Amino acid sequence: MAQRGQKRRAEETEEQRNRRSSDMAQCGQERNAEETEEQRNSRLSDMAQRSQERRAEESRRTKEWQIGSYKSFLFNALILSVRGLGEIVVPIAWTGIAAIILEGGRTAHYRYKLPVRILNNSSCSIPHNTEDGRFLKAEKLIIWDECTMTPHHALSAVERLLRDLMNSDLTFGGKVSVLGGDWRHILPVAVHANRTTIIET
């Protein structure tokens, strides 16, 4: 059919082509003339709505694939604001690369003396009467970046430590904690683990 159409258009003279284009334009004008004002408004409204939906979908897809969301900027603004009030802020991250982006950031292993290998019964080795213990008691805000990459046993160990230091049953010992991360990052590495175990890690 496509070949026949191409052959017919090739055999068509210039006059016939102009006549056909004129007939098509006239049909379009007649259709528009027969269209009521209400129908025209409805058609234009539908076109505008489809265009708006298409732009919204394109915008959503663009946002989904954005790498930066100014999370580190927000964290640093919080850190500087609270420190400006004379309070202690503890900015930490699970990885060293993420920690150096934060103002005065440290890794969770460094700040909370976590063991290298995190198990379900792991604990932080910070006694009450040490300098680190007194520092953590005095902290007002914890900012934990890349928490989505942190094994939950590490979070549990830190929470148990803070509850013990503050002698409180509240979450994280009642400390204000801001946890942030990117859910598109890889999950924590679990050696020889299946999918369920990795997710539970």
mmCIF file of C-alpha atoms in Angstrom:
data_model
loop_
_atom_site.group_PDB
_atom_site.id
_atom_site.type_symbol
_atom_site.label_atom_id
_atom_site.label_comp_id
_atom_site.label_asym_id
_atom_site.label_seq_id
_atom_site.Cartn_x
_atom_site.Cartn_y
_atom_site.Cartn_z
ATOM 1 C CA MET A 1 0.000 0.000 0.000
ATOM 2 C CA ALA A 2 2.816 2.380 0.818
ATOM 3 C CA GLN A 3 4.456 1.662 -2.534
ATOM 4 C CA ARG A 4 1.195 2.281 -4.397
ATOM 5 C CA GLY A 5 0.763 5.574 -2.549
ATOM 6 C CA GLN A 6 4.294 6.647 -3.418
ATOM 7 C CA LYS A 7 3.748 5.662 -7.060
ATOM 8 C CA ARG A 8 0.469 7.588 -7.209
ATOM 9 C CA ARG A 9 2.102 10.714 -5.744
ATOM 10 C CA ALA A 10 4.980 10.384 -8.223
ATOM 11 C CA GLU A 11 2.537 10.231 -11.170
ATOM 12 C CA GLU A 12 0.489 13.125 -9.797
ATOM 13 C CA THR A 13 0.964 16.388 -11.670
ATOM 14 C CA GLU A 14 1.646 19.693 -9.958
ATOM 15 C CA GLU A 15 -1.876 20.866 -10.773
ATOM 16 C CA GLN A 16 -3.438 17.725 -9.299
ATOM 17 C CA ARG A 17 -1.301 18.045 -6.175
ATOM 18 C CA ASN A 18 -2.352 21.650 -5.674
ATOM 19 C CA ARG A 19 -6.004 20.738 -6.202
ATOM 20 C CA ARG A 20 -5.768 17.926 -3.634
ATOM 21 C CA SER A 21 -4.105 20.218 -1.081
ATOM 22 C CA SER A 22 -6.779 22.842 -1.708
ATOM 23 C CA ASP A 23 -9.543 20.268 -1.195
ATOM 24 C CA MET A 24 -7.974 19.119 2.076
ATOM 25 C CA ALA A 25 -7.704 22.702 3.322
ATOM 26 C CA GLN A 26 -11.315 23.377 2.329
ATOM 27 C CA CYS A 27 -12.492 20.263 4.188
ATOM 28 C CA GLY A 28 -10.631 21.432 7.275
ATOM 29 C CA GLN A 29 -12.196 24.875 7.054
ATOM 30 C CA GLU A 30 -15.680 23.390 6.629
ATOM 31 C CA ARG A 31 -15.141 21.136 9.632
ATOM 32 C CA ASN A 32 -13.995 24.102 11.710
ATOM 33 C CA ALA A 33 -16.988 26.128 10.532
ATOM 34 C CA GLU A 34 -19.394 23.362 11.554
ATOM 35 C CA GLU A 35 -17.733 23.077 14.945
ATOM 36 C CA THR A 36 -19.606 24.950 17.654
ATOM 37 C CA GLU A 37 -17.918 27.303 20.078
ATOM 38 C CA GLU A 38 -18.406 24.792 22.878
ATOM 39 C CA GLN A 39 -16.849 21.982 20.844
ATOM 40 C CA ARG A 40 -13.900 24.184 19.897
ATOM 41 C CA ASN A 41 -13.305 25.162 23.510
ATOM 42 C CA SER A 42 -13.542 21.535 24.567
ATOM 43 C CA ARG A 43 -11.049 20.461 21.904
ATOM 44 C CA LEU A 44 -8.594 23.203 22.841
ATOM 45 C CA SER A 45 -8.992 22.364 26.527
ATOM 46 C CA ASP A 46 -8.227 18.702 25.840
ATOM 47 C CA MET A 47 -5.153 19.656 23.841
ATOM 48 C CA ALA A 48 -3.919 21.938 26.626
ATOM 49 C CA GLN A 49 -4.520 19.254 29.251
ATOM 50 C CA ARG A 50 -2.624 16.623 27.262
ATOM 51 C CA SER A 51 0.239 19.055 26.767
ATOM 52 C CA GLN A 52 0.327 19.848 30.487
ATOM 53 C CA GLU A 53 0.291 16.154 31.409
ATOM 54 C CA ARG A 54 3.128 15.497 28.975
ATOM 55 C CA ARG A 55 5.227 18.310 30.467
ATOM 56 C CA ALA A 56 4.505 17.064 33.995
ATOM 57 C CA GLU A 57 5.593 13.547 33.036
ATOM 58 C CA GLU A 58 8.796 14.855 31.463
ATOM 59 C CA SER A 59 9.491 16.945 34.569
ATOM 60 C CA ARG A 60 8.891 13.942 36.842
ATOM 61 C CA ARG A 61 11.275 11.784 34.842
ATOM 62 C CA THR A 62 13.903 14.518 34.926
ATOM 63 C CA LYS A 63 13.642 14.839 38.711
ATOM 64 C CA GLU A 64 13.870 11.075 39.156
ATOM 65 C CA TRP A 65 17.223 11.003 37.426
ATOM 66 C CA GLN A 66 18.702 14.072 39.078
ATOM 67 C CA ILE A 67 21.870 13.232 40.951
ATOM 68 C CA GLY A 68 22.012 16.147 43.378
ATOM 69 C CA SER A 69 19.152 17.210 45.602
ATOM 70 C CA TYR A 70 21.068 19.744 47.769
ATOM 71 C CA LYS A 71 20.959 17.330 50.701
ATOM 72 C CA SER A 72 24.553 18.066 51.708
ATOM 73 C CA PHE A 73 23.884 21.804 51.449
ATOM 74 C CA LEU A 74 20.907 21.440 53.791
ATOM 75 C CA PHE A 75 22.901 19.349 56.256
ATOM 76 C CA ASN A 76 25.758 21.851 56.331
ATOM 77 C CA ALA A 77 23.285 24.702 56.826
ATOM 78 C CA LEU A 78 21.813 22.861 59.826
ATOM 79 C CA ILE A 79 25.272 22.151 61.220
ATOM 80 C CA LEU A 80 26.408 25.771 61.003
ATOM 81 C CA SER A 81 23.109 27.118 62.334
ATOM 82 C CA VAL A 82 23.084 24.904 65.425
ATOM 83 C CA ARG A 83 26.787 25.426 66.087
ATOM 84 C CA GLY A 84 26.175 29.146 65.791
ATOM 85 C CA LEU A 85 23.894 28.793 68.822
ATOM 86 C CA GLY A 86 26.780 27.296 70.776
ATOM 87 C CA GLU A 87 25.453 23.736 70.662
ATOM 88 C CA ILE A 88 27.270 20.533 69.717
ATOM 89 C CA VAL A 89 26.411 18.864 66.415
ATOM 90 C CA VAL A 90 27.681 15.416 65.437
ATOM 91 C CA PRO A 91 27.706 15.033 61.637
ATOM 92 C CA ILE A 92 28.523 11.495 60.569
ATOM 93 C CA ALA A 93 28.266 9.298 57.516
ATOM 94 C CA TRP A 94 28.811 5.654 56.803
ATOM 95 C CA THR A 95 31.529 6.268 54.212
ATOM 96 C CA GLY A 96 34.545 8.532 54.412
ATOM 97 C CA ILE A 97 33.765 10.201 51.087
ATOM 98 C CA ALA A 98 30.329 11.239 52.335
ATOM 99 C CA ALA A 99 31.731 12.315 55.710
ATOM 100 C CA ILE A 100 34.244 14.806 54.307
ATOM 101 C CA ILE A 101 31.442 16.693 52.540
ATOM 102 C CA LEU A 102 29.894 17.569 55.906
ATOM 103 C CA GLU A 103 31.308 20.338 58.088
ATOM 104 C CA GLY A 104 33.421 18.501 60.664
ATOM 105 C CA GLY A 105 32.019 15.190 59.481
ATOM 106 C CA ARG A 106 33.337 11.857 60.716
ATOM 107 C CA THR A 107 32.576 8.260 59.897
ATOM 108 C CA ALA A 108 30.273 6.334 62.194
ATOM 109 C CA HIS A 109 33.120 3.959 63.042
ATOM 110 C CA TYR A 110 35.323 6.831 64.176
ATOM 111 C CA ARG A 111 32.728 8.761 66.146
ATOM 112 C CA TYR A 112 31.002 5.868 67.897
ATOM 113 C CA LYS A 113 33.919 3.423 68.024
ATOM 114 C CA LEU A 114 32.050 0.764 66.104
ATOM 115 C CA PRO A 115 33.836 -2.525 65.454
ATOM 116 C CA VAL A 116 35.015 -3.178 61.916
ATOM 117 C CA ARG A 117 32.753 -6.172 61.574
ATOM 118 C CA ILE A 118 29.184 -5.315 62.536
ATOM 119 C CA LEU A 119 27.123 -8.141 64.032
ATOM 120 C CA ASN A 120 23.691 -8.219 65.614
ATOM 121 C CA ASN A 121 25.264 -8.059 69.080
ATOM 122 C CA SER A 122 27.949 -5.474 68.266
ATOM 123 C CA SER A 123 28.399 -2.594 70.690
ATOM 124 C CA CYS A 124 30.214 0.737 70.781
ATOM 125 C CA SER A 125 33.211 0.875 73.097
ATOM 126 C CA ILE A 126 32.663 4.277 74.711
ATOM 127 C CA PRO A 127 32.459 4.322 78.532
ATOM 128 C CA HIS A 128 30.496 7.003 80.396
ATOM 129 C CA ASN A 129 33.407 8.764 82.074
ATOM 130 C CA THR A 130 35.605 9.228 78.998
ATOM 131 C CA GLU A 131 36.026 12.347 76.892
ATOM 132 C CA ASP A 132 34.086 10.755 74.037
ATOM 133 C CA GLY A 133 31.313 9.737 76.411
ATOM 134 C CA ARG A 134 30.949 13.247 77.817
ATOM 135 C CA PHE A 135 31.029 14.690 74.298
ATOM 136 C CA LEU A 136 28.205 12.435 73.116
ATOM 137 C CA LYS A 137 26.151 13.251 76.195
ATOM 138 C CA ALA A 138 26.437 16.950 75.404
ATOM 139 C CA GLU A 139 25.537 16.677 71.716
ATOM 140 C CA LYS A 140 22.277 18.331 70.679
ATOM 141 C CA LEU A 141 21.942 17.168 67.097
ATOM 142 C CA ILE A 142 23.024 14.090 65.152
ATOM 143 C CA ILE A 143 23.154 14.283 61.370
ATOM 144 C CA TRP A 144 23.663 10.862 59.800
ATOM 145 C CA ASP A 145 24.204 11.003 56.058
ATOM 146 C CA GLU A 146 23.982 7.974 53.766
ATOM 147 C CA CYS A 147 22.028 6.078 56.393
ATOM 148 C CA THR A 148 20.481 4.013 53.600
ATOM 149 C CA MET A 149 23.874 2.355 53.108
ATOM 150 C CA THR A 150 24.328 1.700 56.827
ATOM 151 C CA PRO A 151 23.720 -1.836 58.142
ATOM 152 C CA HIS A 152 20.866 -1.785 60.617
ATOM 153 C CA HIS A 153 23.060 -3.518 63.212
ATOM 154 C CA ALA A 154 25.251 -0.386 63.249
ATOM 155 C CA LEU A 155 22.261 1.881 63.817
ATOM 156 C CA SER A 156 21.056 -0.409 66.587
ATOM 157 C CA ALA A 157 24.477 -0.377 68.257
ATOM 158 C CA VAL A 158 24.619 3.429 68.210
ATOM 159 C CA GLU A 159 21.092 3.668 69.575
ATOM 160 C CA ARG A 160 21.916 1.300 72.432
ATOM 161 C CA LEU A 161 25.012 3.364 73.216
ATOM 162 C CA LEU A 162 23.084 6.637 73.358
ATOM 163 C CA ARG A 163 20.315 5.120 75.465
ATOM 164 C CA ASP A 164 22.924 3.865 77.887
ATOM 165 C CA LEU A 165 24.819 7.166 78.014
ATOM 166 C CA MET A 166 21.659 9.219 78.512
ATOM 167 C CA ASN A 167 20.005 6.621 80.776
ATOM 168 C CA SER A 168 16.884 6.946 78.647
ATOM 169 C CA ASP A 169 14.520 4.586 76.857
ATOM 170 C CA LEU A 170 13.840 7.123 74.106
ATOM 171 C CA THR A 171 15.051 6.524 70.560
ATOM 172 C CA PHE A 172 18.722 7.505 70.254
ATOM 173 C CA GLY A 173 18.604 8.445 73.913
ATOM 174 C CA GLY A 174 16.291 11.359 73.155
ATOM 175 C CA LYS A 175 18.848 13.045 70.886
ATOM 176 C CA VAL A 176 17.501 14.951 67.896
ATOM 177 C CA SER A 177 18.607 12.877 64.916
ATOM 178 C CA VAL A 178 18.400 13.687 61.218
ATOM 179 C CA LEU A 179 18.914 10.686 58.965
ATOM 180 C CA GLY A 180 19.309 11.177 55.241
ATOM 181 C CA GLY A 181 20.309 9.188 52.222
ATOM 182 C CA ASP A 182 19.580 8.224 48.651
ATOM 183 C CA TRP A 183 17.406 5.165 48.124
ATOM 184 C CA ARG A 184 18.913 4.679 44.671
ATOM 185 C CA HIS A 185 22.289 3.862 46.183
ATOM 186 C CA ILE A 186 23.486 0.307 46.483
ATOM 187 C CA LEU A 187 22.509 -1.655 49.561
ATOM 188 C CA PRO A 188 25.107 -2.632 52.170
ATOM 189 C CA VAL A 189 27.367 -5.419 50.966
ATOM 190 C CA ALA A 190 26.548 -8.781 52.516
ATOM 191 C CA VAL A 191 28.954 -11.567 51.592
ATOM 192 C CA HIS A 192 27.352 -14.729 50.151
ATOM 193 C CA ALA A 193 23.871 -13.454 51.000
ATOM 194 C CA ASN A 194 20.626 -13.856 49.105
ATOM 195 C CA ARG A 195 18.329 -10.989 48.185
ATOM 196 C CA THR A 196 16.232 -11.217 51.348
ATOM 197 C CA THR A 197 19.277 -11.154 53.608
ATOM 198 C CA ILE A 198 20.749 -8.149 51.783
ATOM 199 C CA ILE A 199 17.522 -6.162 52.177
ATOM 200 C CA GLU A 200 17.273 -7.080 55.859
ATOM 201 C CA THR A 201 20.874 -5.986 56.380
#
